[in-house]
Coordinates of C-alpha atoms in Angstrom, one line a residue:
Chain Q
M1 CA 28.8 15.8 -55.4
F2 CA 32.0 17.3 -54.1
K3 CA 35.3 15.3 -54.7
K4 CA 37.2 16.7 -51.7
V5 CA 36.1 18.7 -48.7
L6 CA 38.4 20.7 -46.3
I7 CA 37.2 20.4 -42.7
A8 CA 38.0 23.8 -41.1
N9 CA 37.6 22.6 -37.5
R10 CA 39.0 20.2 -34.9
G11 CA 37.7 17.9 -32.2
E12 CA 34.5 15.9 -32.3
I13 CA 32.8 18.0 -35.0
A14 CA 35.8 17.5 -37.4
L15 CA 35.4 13.8 -36.9
R16 CA 31.7 14.0 -37.4
I17 CA 32.1 15.8 -40.7
N18 CA 34.8 13.4 -41.8
R19 CA 32.4 10.5 -41.2
A20 CA 29.6 12.1 -43.2
C21 CA 32.1 12.8 -46.1
R22 CA 33.4 9.3 -46.1
E23 CA 29.9 7.8 -46.2
L24 CA 29.1 10.1 -49.1
G25 CA 32.3 9.0 -50.9
V26 CA 33.9 12.4 -50.5
K27 CA 37.6 12.7 -49.7
T28 CA 38.7 14.9 -46.8
V29 CA 41.5 17.3 -45.8
A30 CA 42.0 18.0 -42.1
I31 CA 43.6 21.1 -40.7
F32 CA 45.3 21.1 -37.4
S33 CA 47.3 23.1 -35.0
E34 CA 50.7 21.9 -33.6
P35 CA 49.3 20.6 -30.3
D36 CA 46.5 18.7 -32.3
R37 CA 49.0 16.7 -34.4
E38 CA 48.0 13.4 -32.8
S39 CA 44.2 14.1 -32.9
L40 CA 41.8 11.6 -34.3
H41 CA 40.5 14.0 -36.9
V42 CA 44.0 14.3 -38.3
R43 CA 44.4 10.5 -38.4
H44 CA 41.1 9.8 -40.1
A45 CA 41.2 12.4 -42.9
N46 CA 42.7 11.5 -46.3
E47 CA 45.1 14.4 -46.0
A48 CA 46.1 16.7 -43.1
F49 CA 47.9 20.0 -42.9
C50 CA 49.3 21.8 -39.9
V51 CA 48.0 25.4 -40.2
G52 CA 49.5 27.1 -37.2
P53 CA 50.5 26.9 -33.5
G54 CA 48.2 26.3 -30.6
P55 CA 46.4 29.6 -30.2
V56 CA 43.3 29.7 -32.4
A57 CA 44.0 33.1 -33.9
R58 CA 47.1 31.7 -35.6
S59 CA 45.7 28.3 -36.5
Y60 CA 42.0 27.5 -36.7
L61 CA 41.2 31.2 -37.4
S62 CA 44.1 31.6 -39.9
I63 CA 42.0 32.2 -43.0
P64 CA 45.1 32.5 -45.4
N65 CA 46.5 29.2 -44.3
I66 CA 43.2 27.4 -44.4
I67 CA 42.3 28.7 -47.8
S68 CA 45.8 28.0 -49.1
T69 CA 45.4 24.4 -47.8
A70 CA 42.1 24.0 -49.6
L71 CA 43.6 25.3 -52.8
I72 CA 46.9 23.3 -52.8
T73 CA 45.0 20.1 -52.0
Q74 CA 42.4 20.8 -54.7
C75 CA 39.4 20.8 -52.4
D76 CA 36.1 22.0 -53.9
A77 CA 34.3 22.8 -50.6
V78 CA 35.0 23.8 -47.0
H79 CA 32.9 22.6 -44.1
P80 CA 33.4 25.0 -41.1
G81 CA 31.7 22.9 -38.4
Y82 CA 30.6 25.1 -35.5
G83 CA 32.6 27.8 -33.7
F84 CA 35.8 29.2 -35.2
L85 CA 34.9 30.5 -38.7
A86 CA 31.5 28.9 -39.0
E87 CA 29.6 32.2 -38.7
N88 CA 32.2 34.4 -40.3
A89 CA 30.6 36.0 -43.4
R90 CA 34.0 37.2 -44.6
F91 CA 35.4 33.7 -44.6
A92 CA 32.4 32.4 -46.5
Q93 CA 32.9 35.1 -49.0
I94 CA 36.6 34.4 -49.3
C95 CA 35.8 30.8 -49.9
A96 CA 33.5 31.8 -52.7
D97 CA 36.1 34.2 -54.2
H98 CA 38.6 31.3 -54.4
G99 CA 36.1 28.9 -56.1
L100 CA 35.4 26.9 -52.9
T101 CA 31.9 26.1 -51.9
F102 CA 31.3 27.1 -48.3
I103 CA 29.0 24.4 -46.7
G104 CA 26.5 26.7 -45.1
P105 CA 24.3 29.6 -46.0
S106 CA 25.3 32.6 -48.2
P107 CA 27.7 35.2 -46.8
E108 CA 24.9 37.7 -46.9
V109 CA 22.6 35.6 -44.7
I110 CA 25.5 34.9 -42.3
A111 CA 26.2 38.6 -42.0
T112 CA 22.5 39.5 -41.5
M113 CA 21.7 36.8 -38.9
G114 CA 25.2 36.9 -37.3
D115 CA 24.7 40.4 -36.3
K116 CA 22.2 39.8 -33.5
A117 CA 20.7 43.3 -33.5
T118 CA 20.2 43.3 -37.3
A119 CA 18.7 39.8 -37.1
K120 CA 16.1 40.9 -34.6
R121 CA 15.1 43.8 -36.8
V122 CA 14.8 41.5 -39.8
M123 CA 12.7 39.1 -37.7
R124 CA 10.4 41.8 -36.4
E125 CA 9.8 42.8 -40.1
A126 CA 8.9 39.1 -40.8
K127 CA 6.3 39.2 -38.0
V128 CA 8.4 37.0 -35.7
D129 CA 8.0 37.9 -32.1
T130 CA 11.2 39.1 -30.5
T131 CA 12.0 40.1 -26.9
P132 CA 11.5 43.8 -26.4
G133 CA 14.9 45.4 -26.8
T134 CA 17.1 48.0 -28.5
D135 CA 19.4 48.3 -31.5
I136 CA 23.1 48.9 -30.8
L137 CA 23.9 51.0 -27.7
E138 CA 26.7 53.4 -28.4
S139 CA 27.3 54.4 -24.8
V140 CA 26.5 53.6 -21.2
D141 CA 24.2 56.6 -21.1
K142 CA 22.1 55.3 -23.9
A143 CA 22.1 51.9 -22.2
R144 CA 20.9 53.6 -19.0
R145 CA 18.0 55.3 -20.8
A146 CA 17.1 52.1 -22.6
A147 CA 17.0 50.1 -19.4
R148 CA 14.8 52.7 -17.7
D149 CA 12.4 52.4 -20.7
L150 CA 12.4 48.6 -20.8
G151 CA 12.3 48.2 -17.0
Y152 CA 14.8 46.2 -15.0
P153 CA 15.9 43.4 -15.1
V154 CA 17.6 43.7 -18.5
L155 CA 20.1 41.7 -20.5
L156 CA 23.1 43.2 -22.2
K157 CA 24.2 41.1 -25.2
A158 CA 27.0 41.3 -27.7
T159 CA 25.7 41.7 -31.2
A160 CA 28.5 39.5 -32.5
G161 CA 28.0 37.1 -29.6
G162 CA 27.4 33.5 -28.9
G163 CA 28.0 30.9 -26.3
G164 CA 27.1 33.3 -23.5
K165 CA 30.1 35.5 -24.1
G166 CA 29.6 39.3 -23.9
M167 CA 26.3 38.8 -22.1
R168 CA 25.4 40.3 -18.7
V169 CA 22.2 40.4 -16.6
V170 CA 21.6 43.8 -15.0
T171 CA 19.1 43.9 -12.2
G172 CA 19.3 47.5 -11.3
P173 CA 20.9 50.9 -12.4
D174 CA 23.8 50.5 -9.9
E175 CA 25.1 47.5 -11.9
L176 CA 24.7 48.9 -15.3
E177 CA 28.0 50.7 -16.0
R178 CA 30.2 47.9 -14.7
A179 CA 28.1 45.2 -16.6
F180 CA 28.3 47.3 -19.8
N181 CA 32.0 47.7 -19.6
N182 CA 32.6 44.0 -18.7
A183 CA 30.4 42.8 -21.5
Q184 CA 31.9 45.1 -24.0
N185 CA 35.5 44.1 -23.1
E186 CA 34.5 40.4 -23.2
A187 CA 32.8 40.8 -26.6
E188 CA 35.8 42.8 -28.0
A189 CA 38.2 40.1 -26.8
S190 CA 36.1 37.2 -28.0
F191 CA 34.7 38.5 -31.3
K192 CA 36.7 41.6 -32.0
D193 CA 33.4 43.4 -31.9
G194 CA 32.4 45.1 -28.7
R195 CA 29.0 46.4 -29.8
L196 CA 26.2 45.7 -27.4
Y197 CA 22.4 45.8 -27.5
M198 CA 19.9 45.3 -24.7
E199 CA 16.8 43.1 -24.2
K200 CA 14.2 43.0 -21.5
L201 CA 15.1 40.0 -19.4
I202 CA 12.4 37.4 -19.6
V203 CA 12.4 35.9 -16.1
S204 CA 12.9 32.2 -15.9
P205 CA 12.3 31.3 -19.6
R206 CA 13.1 28.1 -21.3
H207 CA 15.7 28.1 -24.1
I208 CA 14.2 26.2 -27.0
E209 CA 15.5 26.1 -30.5
V210 CA 14.2 24.9 -33.8
Q211 CA 16.3 23.1 -36.5
V212 CA 15.7 24.2 -40.1
L213 CA 17.0 22.9 -43.4
G214 CA 16.7 24.8 -46.6
D215 CA 17.9 23.9 -50.1
N216 CA 18.8 26.1 -53.1
F217 CA 15.4 25.6 -54.6
G218 CA 13.4 27.4 -52.0
N219 CA 12.4 24.3 -50.0
I220 CA 12.6 24.7 -46.2
V221 CA 11.7 22.2 -43.6
I222 CA 11.5 22.3 -39.8
L223 CA 13.0 19.4 -37.8
G224 CA 11.4 20.0 -34.5
E225 CA 12.7 21.7 -31.4
R226 CA 15.4 21.1 -28.9
D227 CA 15.2 22.2 -25.3
C228 CA 18.5 23.6 -24.2
S229 CA 17.5 25.1 -20.9
V230 CA 20.1 23.2 -18.8
Q231 CA 22.7 25.9 -18.9
K232 CA 25.7 26.7 -16.8
P233 CA 25.7 30.1 -15.1
S234 CA 27.8 31.3 -18.1
H235 CA 24.8 30.4 -20.3
Q236 CA 26.6 27.6 -22.0
K237 CA 24.5 24.5 -22.6
L238 CA 25.2 21.3 -20.7
I239 CA 22.2 19.0 -21.5
E240 CA 19.8 19.2 -24.4
E241 CA 16.8 17.2 -25.4
A242 CA 14.4 16.7 -28.3
P243 CA 11.5 17.1 -28.2
A244 CA 11.0 19.7 -25.5
A245 CA 9.1 18.2 -22.5
N246 CA 5.8 19.6 -21.4
L247 CA 5.8 22.2 -24.1
P248 CA 2.2 23.6 -24.5
E249 CA 1.0 22.7 -28.0
K250 CA 0.2 26.3 -28.7
A251 CA 3.8 27.2 -27.9
R252 CA 5.2 24.4 -30.1
K253 CA 3.1 25.4 -33.1
S254 CA 4.1 29.0 -32.6
L255 CA 7.8 28.0 -32.4
H256 CA 7.7 26.0 -35.6
A257 CA 5.6 28.5 -37.5
M258 CA 7.9 31.4 -36.4
A259 CA 11.0 29.4 -37.3
L260 CA 9.6 28.7 -40.8
R261 CA 8.7 32.3 -41.3
A262 CA 12.1 33.5 -40.2
A263 CA 13.9 31.0 -42.5
E264 CA 11.7 32.0 -45.4
A265 CA 12.2 35.7 -44.7
V266 CA 15.9 35.4 -45.3
H267 CA 15.6 32.7 -48.0
Y268 CA 17.7 30.4 -45.8
T269 CA 19.8 27.6 -47.3
N270 CA 21.6 24.8 -45.5
A271 CA 21.3 23.9 -41.8
G272 CA 20.4 26.6 -39.3
T273 CA 18.9 26.9 -35.9
L274 CA 16.6 29.6 -34.5
E275 CA 16.8 30.1 -30.8
F276 CA 13.8 31.2 -28.8
L277 CA 13.0 32.1 -25.3
V278 CA 9.7 30.5 -24.2
S279 CA 7.7 31.6 -21.2
G280 CA 4.4 29.8 -20.9
D281 CA 2.7 30.1 -24.2
R282 CA 4.8 33.1 -25.3
V283 CA 7.6 32.6 -27.7
Y284 CA 10.3 35.2 -28.4
F285 CA 13.0 35.0 -31.1
M286 CA 16.4 35.3 -29.6
E287 CA 19.0 34.7 -32.4
M288 CA 19.8 32.4 -35.3
N289 CA 22.9 30.2 -35.6
T290 CA 23.7 29.9 -39.3
R291 CA 25.6 26.6 -38.9
I292 CA 25.4 23.1 -37.5
Q293 CA 24.8 23.1 -33.7
V294 CA 26.8 21.1 -31.1
E295 CA 23.5 19.5 -30.0
H296 CA 22.4 18.5 -33.5
P297 CA 22.6 14.7 -32.7
V298 CA 19.4 14.8 -30.6
T299 CA 17.5 16.0 -33.7
E300 CA 19.2 13.3 -35.8
M301 CA 18.1 10.6 -33.3
V302 CA 14.4 11.5 -33.3
Y303 CA 14.2 12.3 -37.0
N304 CA 16.5 9.5 -38.2
I305 CA 18.3 12.0 -40.5
D306 CA 22.0 12.8 -40.9
L307 CA 22.1 16.6 -40.7
V308 CA 25.7 16.9 -41.7
K309 CA 25.2 14.8 -44.8
E310 CA 22.2 17.0 -45.6
Q311 CA 24.4 20.1 -45.3
I312 CA 26.9 18.6 -47.8
R313 CA 24.2 17.5 -50.2
I314 CA 22.5 20.9 -50.1
A315 CA 25.8 22.7 -50.6
A316 CA 26.5 20.4 -53.6
G317 CA 23.3 21.6 -55.2
E318 CA 21.0 18.7 -54.4
A319 CA 17.4 19.3 -53.5
L320 CA 15.8 18.1 -50.2
G321 CA 14.5 14.7 -51.0
Y322 CA 11.4 15.1 -48.8
T323 CA 8.8 17.6 -47.7
Q324 CA 7.6 18.6 -44.2
G325 CA 4.8 16.0 -44.4
D326 CA 7.4 13.2 -44.8
L327 CA 9.2 14.2 -41.5
R328 CA 7.9 12.4 -38.4
P329 CA 9.8 12.5 -35.2
R330 CA 9.9 9.3 -33.1
G331 CA 10.9 8.8 -29.5
H332 CA 13.1 11.1 -27.3
A333 CA 16.8 11.9 -27.3
I334 CA 19.0 13.5 -24.6
E335 CA 22.5 14.8 -25.0
C336 CA 25.0 15.4 -22.2
R337 CA 28.1 17.4 -22.9
I338 CA 31.1 15.9 -21.2
N339 CA 33.5 18.7 -20.7
A340 CA 37.0 18.9 -19.1
E341 CA 35.8 21.2 -16.4
D342 CA 35.6 21.3 -12.6
S343 CA 31.9 21.7 -11.8
N344 CA 32.8 22.3 -8.2
N345 CA 34.9 25.2 -9.2
N346 CA 32.7 27.3 -11.4
F347 CA 33.3 24.9 -14.4
A348 CA 36.9 26.0 -14.6
P349 CA 38.4 24.3 -17.7
A350 CA 41.0 21.7 -17.3
A351 CA 43.9 20.6 -19.5
G352 CA 46.1 17.5 -19.3
T353 CA 46.6 14.0 -20.4
L354 CA 43.7 11.5 -20.3
T355 CA 45.1 8.5 -18.6
N356 CA 42.1 6.2 -19.1
V357 CA 39.0 6.7 -21.3
V358 CA 36.1 4.2 -21.6
F359 CA 32.9 5.2 -23.3
P360 CA 29.5 3.6 -22.9
G361 CA 27.7 1.4 -25.5
G362 CA 24.7 -0.7 -25.9
P363 CA 21.3 0.0 -27.5
G364 CA 20.3 3.6 -28.0
I365 CA 23.6 5.2 -27.1
R366 CA 25.7 7.4 -29.4
V367 CA 29.0 9.0 -28.5
D368 CA 30.5 11.8 -30.5
T369 CA 34.0 12.3 -29.3
H370 CA 37.6 12.9 -30.4
I371 CA 39.3 11.7 -27.2
Y372 CA 41.1 8.4 -26.4
S373 CA 43.3 7.0 -23.6
G374 CA 46.6 8.8 -23.7
A375 CA 45.2 11.9 -25.6
T376 CA 46.2 15.3 -24.4
V377 CA 43.6 18.0 -23.8
P378 CA 45.4 21.2 -24.8
P379 CA 44.6 24.4 -22.9
F380 CA 43.8 26.4 -26.1
Y381 CA 40.4 25.1 -27.0
D382 CA 36.9 24.5 -26.0
S383 CA 36.7 22.1 -23.1
M384 CA 34.2 19.7 -24.6
L385 CA 35.5 16.1 -24.7
A386 CA 32.5 14.2 -25.8
K387 CA 28.7 14.3 -26.4
I388 CA 26.8 11.3 -25.1
V389 CA 23.4 10.9 -26.6
A390 CA 20.7 8.6 -25.4
F391 CA 17.6 7.6 -27.4
G392 CA 14.5 6.1 -25.9
E393 CA 11.0 5.4 -27.1
T394 CA 9.8 7.7 -24.2
R395 CA 11.5 10.5 -22.3
E396 CA 11.7 8.2 -19.2
A397 CA 13.5 5.5 -21.2
A398 CA 15.9 8.1 -22.6
I399 CA 16.7 9.4 -19.1
A400 CA 17.2 5.9 -17.7
R401 CA 19.5 5.0 -20.6
M402 CA 21.5 8.2 -20.2
E403 CA 22.0 7.6 -16.5
R404 CA 23.2 4.1 -17.3
A405 CA 25.5 5.4 -20.0
L406 CA 27.1 8.1 -17.8
R407 CA 27.8 5.5 -15.1
E408 CA 29.6 3.3 -17.7
T409 CA 31.8 6.3 -18.8
V410 CA 35.3 6.6 -17.4
I411 CA 37.5 9.6 -18.1
E412 CA 40.6 9.8 -15.9
G413 CA 43.2 12.5 -16.0
V414 CA 41.0 15.6 -15.9
N415 CA 37.9 16.7 -14.0
T416 CA 34.7 16.3 -16.1
T417 CA 31.0 17.2 -16.0
I418 CA 29.9 13.6 -15.8
Q419 CA 28.9 13.8 -12.1
M420 CA 27.2 17.1 -12.7
C421 CA 25.1 15.6 -15.5
L422 CA 24.1 12.7 -13.3
E423 CA 23.0 15.0 -10.5
V424 CA 20.9 17.0 -13.0
L425 CA 19.3 13.8 -14.3
A426 CA 18.3 12.8 -10.8
T427 CA 16.5 16.0 -9.9
D428 CA 12.7 16.2 -9.7
A429 CA 12.7 19.2 -12.0
F430 CA 14.5 17.4 -14.8
V431 CA 12.7 14.1 -14.3
S432 CA 9.3 15.9 -14.5
G433 CA 10.5 18.1 -17.4
H434 CA 9.7 21.3 -15.6
Y435 CA 12.8 23.3 -15.7
A436 CA 14.0 26.6 -17.2
I437 CA 17.3 28.3 -17.8
D438 CA 17.7 29.3 -14.1
F439 CA 17.5 25.6 -13.1
L440 CA 21.2 24.7 -13.1
P441 CA 22.4 27.9 -11.5
G442 CA 19.9 27.4 -8.8
L443 CA 21.0 23.8 -8.3
L444 CA 24.6 25.0 -8.0
R445 CA 23.6 27.6 -5.4
Q446 CA 21.8 25.0 -3.4
A447 CA 24.9 22.8 -3.5
D448 CA 27.1 25.7 -2.4
A449 CA 24.8 26.5 0.5
A450 CA 24.6 22.9 1.7
Chain F
M1 CA 102.4 9.4 -65.6
P2 CA 98.7 9.1 -66.6
G3 CA 98.2 5.9 -64.6
N4 CA 99.5 7.3 -61.4
N5 CA 97.5 10.5 -61.9
V6 CA 94.3 8.5 -62.1
V7 CA 95.2 6.6 -58.9
E8 CA 96.0 9.8 -57.1
R9 CA 92.7 11.4 -58.2
V10 CA 90.7 8.3 -57.1
R11 CA 92.6 8.3 -53.8
S12 CA 91.7 11.9 -53.2
L13 CA 88.2 11.2 -54.2
V14 CA 88.0 8.3 -51.6
L15 CA 89.4 10.5 -48.9
A16 CA 86.9 13.3 -49.7
F17 CA 84.1 10.7 -49.8
L18 CA 85.1 9.3 -46.4
D19 CA 84.7 12.9 -45.0
T20 CA 81.1 12.9 -46.0
D21 CA 77.9 11.1 -45.0
L22 CA 77.3 9.9 -48.5
V23 CA 76.7 6.2 -49.0
R24 CA 77.2 6.1 -52.8
L25 CA 79.0 8.4 -55.2
R26 CA 79.2 7.8 -59.0
I27 CA 81.1 10.0 -61.4
E28 CA 80.8 9.5 -65.1
R29 CA 83.2 11.1 -67.6
D30 CA 84.4 10.5 -71.1
G31 CA 82.6 7.1 -71.3
G32 CA 84.2 5.8 -68.1
H33 CA 83.0 6.0 -64.5
V34 CA 84.1 5.6 -61.0
E35 CA 81.7 4.5 -58.2
L36 CA 82.3 4.6 -54.5
R37 CA 80.0 2.8 -52.1
R38 CA 80.2 2.7 -48.4
R39 CA 79.7 -0.6 -46.7
A40 CA 77.5 -0.6 -43.7
S41 CA 80.4 -1.9 -41.6
S42 CA 82.8 0.8 -42.9
R43 CA 81.0 3.5 -40.9
P44 CA 81.7 3.9 -37.2
V45 CA 79.1 1.9 -35.4
A46 CA 77.3 3.2 -32.3
A47 CA 78.4 0.2 -30.2
E48 CA 82.1 1.0 -30.5
S49 CA 81.8 4.3 -28.9
P50 CA 78.2 5.3 -28.7
E51 CA 77.6 8.8 -27.4
P52 CA 80.9 10.7 -28.0
Q53 CA 80.8 9.6 -31.7
A54 CA 77.2 10.5 -32.1
Q55 CA 77.8 13.9 -30.6
A56 CA 80.8 14.4 -32.7
A57 CA 78.9 13.5 -35.9
A58 CA 76.0 15.8 -35.2
P59 CA 76.6 19.3 -36.5
Q60 CA 76.5 21.8 -33.7
N61 CA 74.6 25.1 -33.6
V62 CA 72.1 24.2 -36.3
D63 CA 69.0 26.3 -36.9
A64 CA 66.0 24.9 -38.6
I65 CA 64.3 27.3 -41.1
R66 CA 60.6 26.4 -40.9
S67 CA 57.6 27.4 -43.0
D68 CA 55.3 29.8 -41.2
L69 CA 52.5 29.2 -43.7
V70 CA 50.9 26.7 -45.9
G71 CA 51.7 26.7 -49.6
I72 CA 53.8 25.4 -52.4
F73 CA 57.6 25.4 -51.9
R74 CA 59.9 26.8 -54.6
F75 CA 63.7 27.2 -54.6
S76 CA 65.0 30.7 -55.3
R77 CA 67.9 31.3 -57.6
P78 CA 70.8 30.7 -57.2
L79 CA 69.7 27.2 -56.1
P80 CA 70.7 26.6 -52.6
V81 CA 72.9 23.5 -52.3
T82 CA 74.0 21.6 -49.2
G83 CA 77.4 22.8 -48.1
D84 CA 76.8 26.4 -49.4
L85 CA 78.3 29.1 -47.3
I86 CA 75.8 31.8 -46.8
D87 CA 77.4 35.1 -45.9
S88 CA 74.3 37.1 -45.0
D89 CA 70.5 37.0 -44.9
R90 CA 69.9 35.3 -48.2
E91 CA 66.6 34.3 -49.8
L92 CA 66.8 30.5 -50.2
A93 CA 63.3 29.8 -51.4
Y94 CA 59.8 31.0 -51.3
V95 CA 56.4 29.6 -50.4
E96 CA 53.7 30.4 -52.8
A97 CA 50.3 30.9 -51.0
L98 CA 47.2 32.5 -52.5
G99 CA 49.3 33.7 -55.4
I100 CA 51.7 35.5 -53.1
R101 CA 55.4 34.8 -53.1
N102 CA 56.5 34.6 -49.5
P103 CA 60.3 34.5 -49.2
V104 CA 62.1 32.0 -47.0
R105 CA 65.3 33.6 -45.8
S106 CA 68.4 32.2 -44.1
L107 CA 68.0 34.6 -41.2
G108 CA 71.7 35.3 -41.1
P109 CA 74.9 33.7 -42.2
G110 CA 75.9 30.1 -41.9
R111 CA 76.6 26.8 -43.8
L112 CA 73.6 25.1 -45.4
V113 CA 73.7 21.6 -43.9
S114 CA 70.5 20.3 -45.3
V115 CA 67.7 21.0 -47.8
C116 CA 64.6 19.3 -46.5
C117 CA 62.0 20.0 -49.1
D118 CA 61.5 19.4 -52.8
D119 CA 60.7 22.1 -55.3
G120 CA 57.0 22.3 -56.1
K121 CA 55.8 20.3 -53.1
P122 CA 53.2 21.5 -50.6
V123 CA 54.5 22.5 -47.2
E124 CA 52.6 23.0 -44.0
Y125 CA 53.1 25.4 -41.0
G126 CA 56.1 24.5 -39.0
Q127 CA 57.7 22.2 -41.6
T128 CA 61.5 22.3 -41.7
L129 CA 62.6 23.6 -45.0
F130 CA 66.4 24.1 -44.4
E131 CA 69.0 23.5 -41.7
I132 CA 71.7 26.0 -41.3
Q133 CA 74.8 25.6 -39.2
R134 CA 75.7 29.0 -37.7
V135 CA 79.4 29.8 -37.9

């Protein structure tokens, strides 16, 4: 096992990784930016180093300062969390070049699966169904011809993308040029890679993803699916649940089989997630995230497994201590993302000082957060403040518990998504488990019209 | 006379000592030594004339030279010493990171009023390494 791990992240996931390390008897080194000096992840780590000022490009993305920190503190591994450098193949390679174990898959797999267009080609070769689409589109003219062949509506996506950035729905030829330019600029700004590809838009699909774990001995297991269809208009997830409600058994089997095939095709190691679009019984591979996901706790709750510890054990060279047959999900888990956002104003992010913070408790509730009363929410980073996760023996019990937990939660000082989550939980669509990715945008349009 | 000479030298030493912020000074030579200690009450106390004294004591026009990367701090030669007058943009130290020697410069002339880091110690981004009074 590792002696000391550098946590190359901030916020709740940095704390989450710190907890897993501590429980495994592994020392930790936190990195932080100047505005994060008072953050909990800094306080709880064994050592902490400031690596730069507020803007991420000069702190949490500063590879030289992060690697230098790991070396001078004699770390033997780096956990990237999610976001920032988590899917940066070059960073994973630089870690390896400096004798540091990157807690994640190999740089080659990150590069293959991180490039969305390449990943789709690899998946097609592995007989995994993908949405009809194109390779990289070099120009608007090529995009125009591709859209004509696929048939509108189509979706433009950044090949380096994620989190809904660099993505545009195009419903007709009039919108194409503008959407192409906007998506390209956004992708360039977000990922320094403006290349786009196109997919046929599957109308009103569900966004369902499958958790995989693979060790260095060729063992790969599937840890069920998560339904992440409650998404903001920007395609960012707001509520996730495991397992997916009302999923036809044929679709579930197909999802799990394709996820396994996909992971095996690239000899996947460590934790990863395959995202699919599901329409009725049809399942289409969308992309793979070669890291831990924000929403991993819902899987942990129903499988009673610590995915972050598993990541660390696998990276340290341990074999999975179980087979697929040993894994039995139980109950239902729902996660609500509590963001510092104004849901009445297009989820505009908010920054400021949190004057009062009270989190829920009681049976079946888990809160992953980095905030506290008096903490400051800097303007530089993701707006997520906390993840509230509710477990129940049934989906109904989990919903009731989540509603109770959200009502117990107090966060004062900034606008949050608590009320929005409560409104979603109260809808017939959510309660019945019949919703797709256009559900929340539709709900917001109804509210605007009212 | 030798005796008077010693007294004069100690008197000079005391006067020089009083001009500093030092609390203890010990000089050993030829088997003998002289040690000066400042009693807490011998220093001007804030209550007597709080703000004007504090302002007068604080060096004016002081720049902090900070590290802009993470690494191991090393002094350059000649060793920078508190009180040094720096006549131009001088390399005071360097931060070793990923095998690269990154110079820390005085960023112009001035008087070195404090050295804030020990040789061989890790430094983080933004950490103050030196303070220089611009003259």
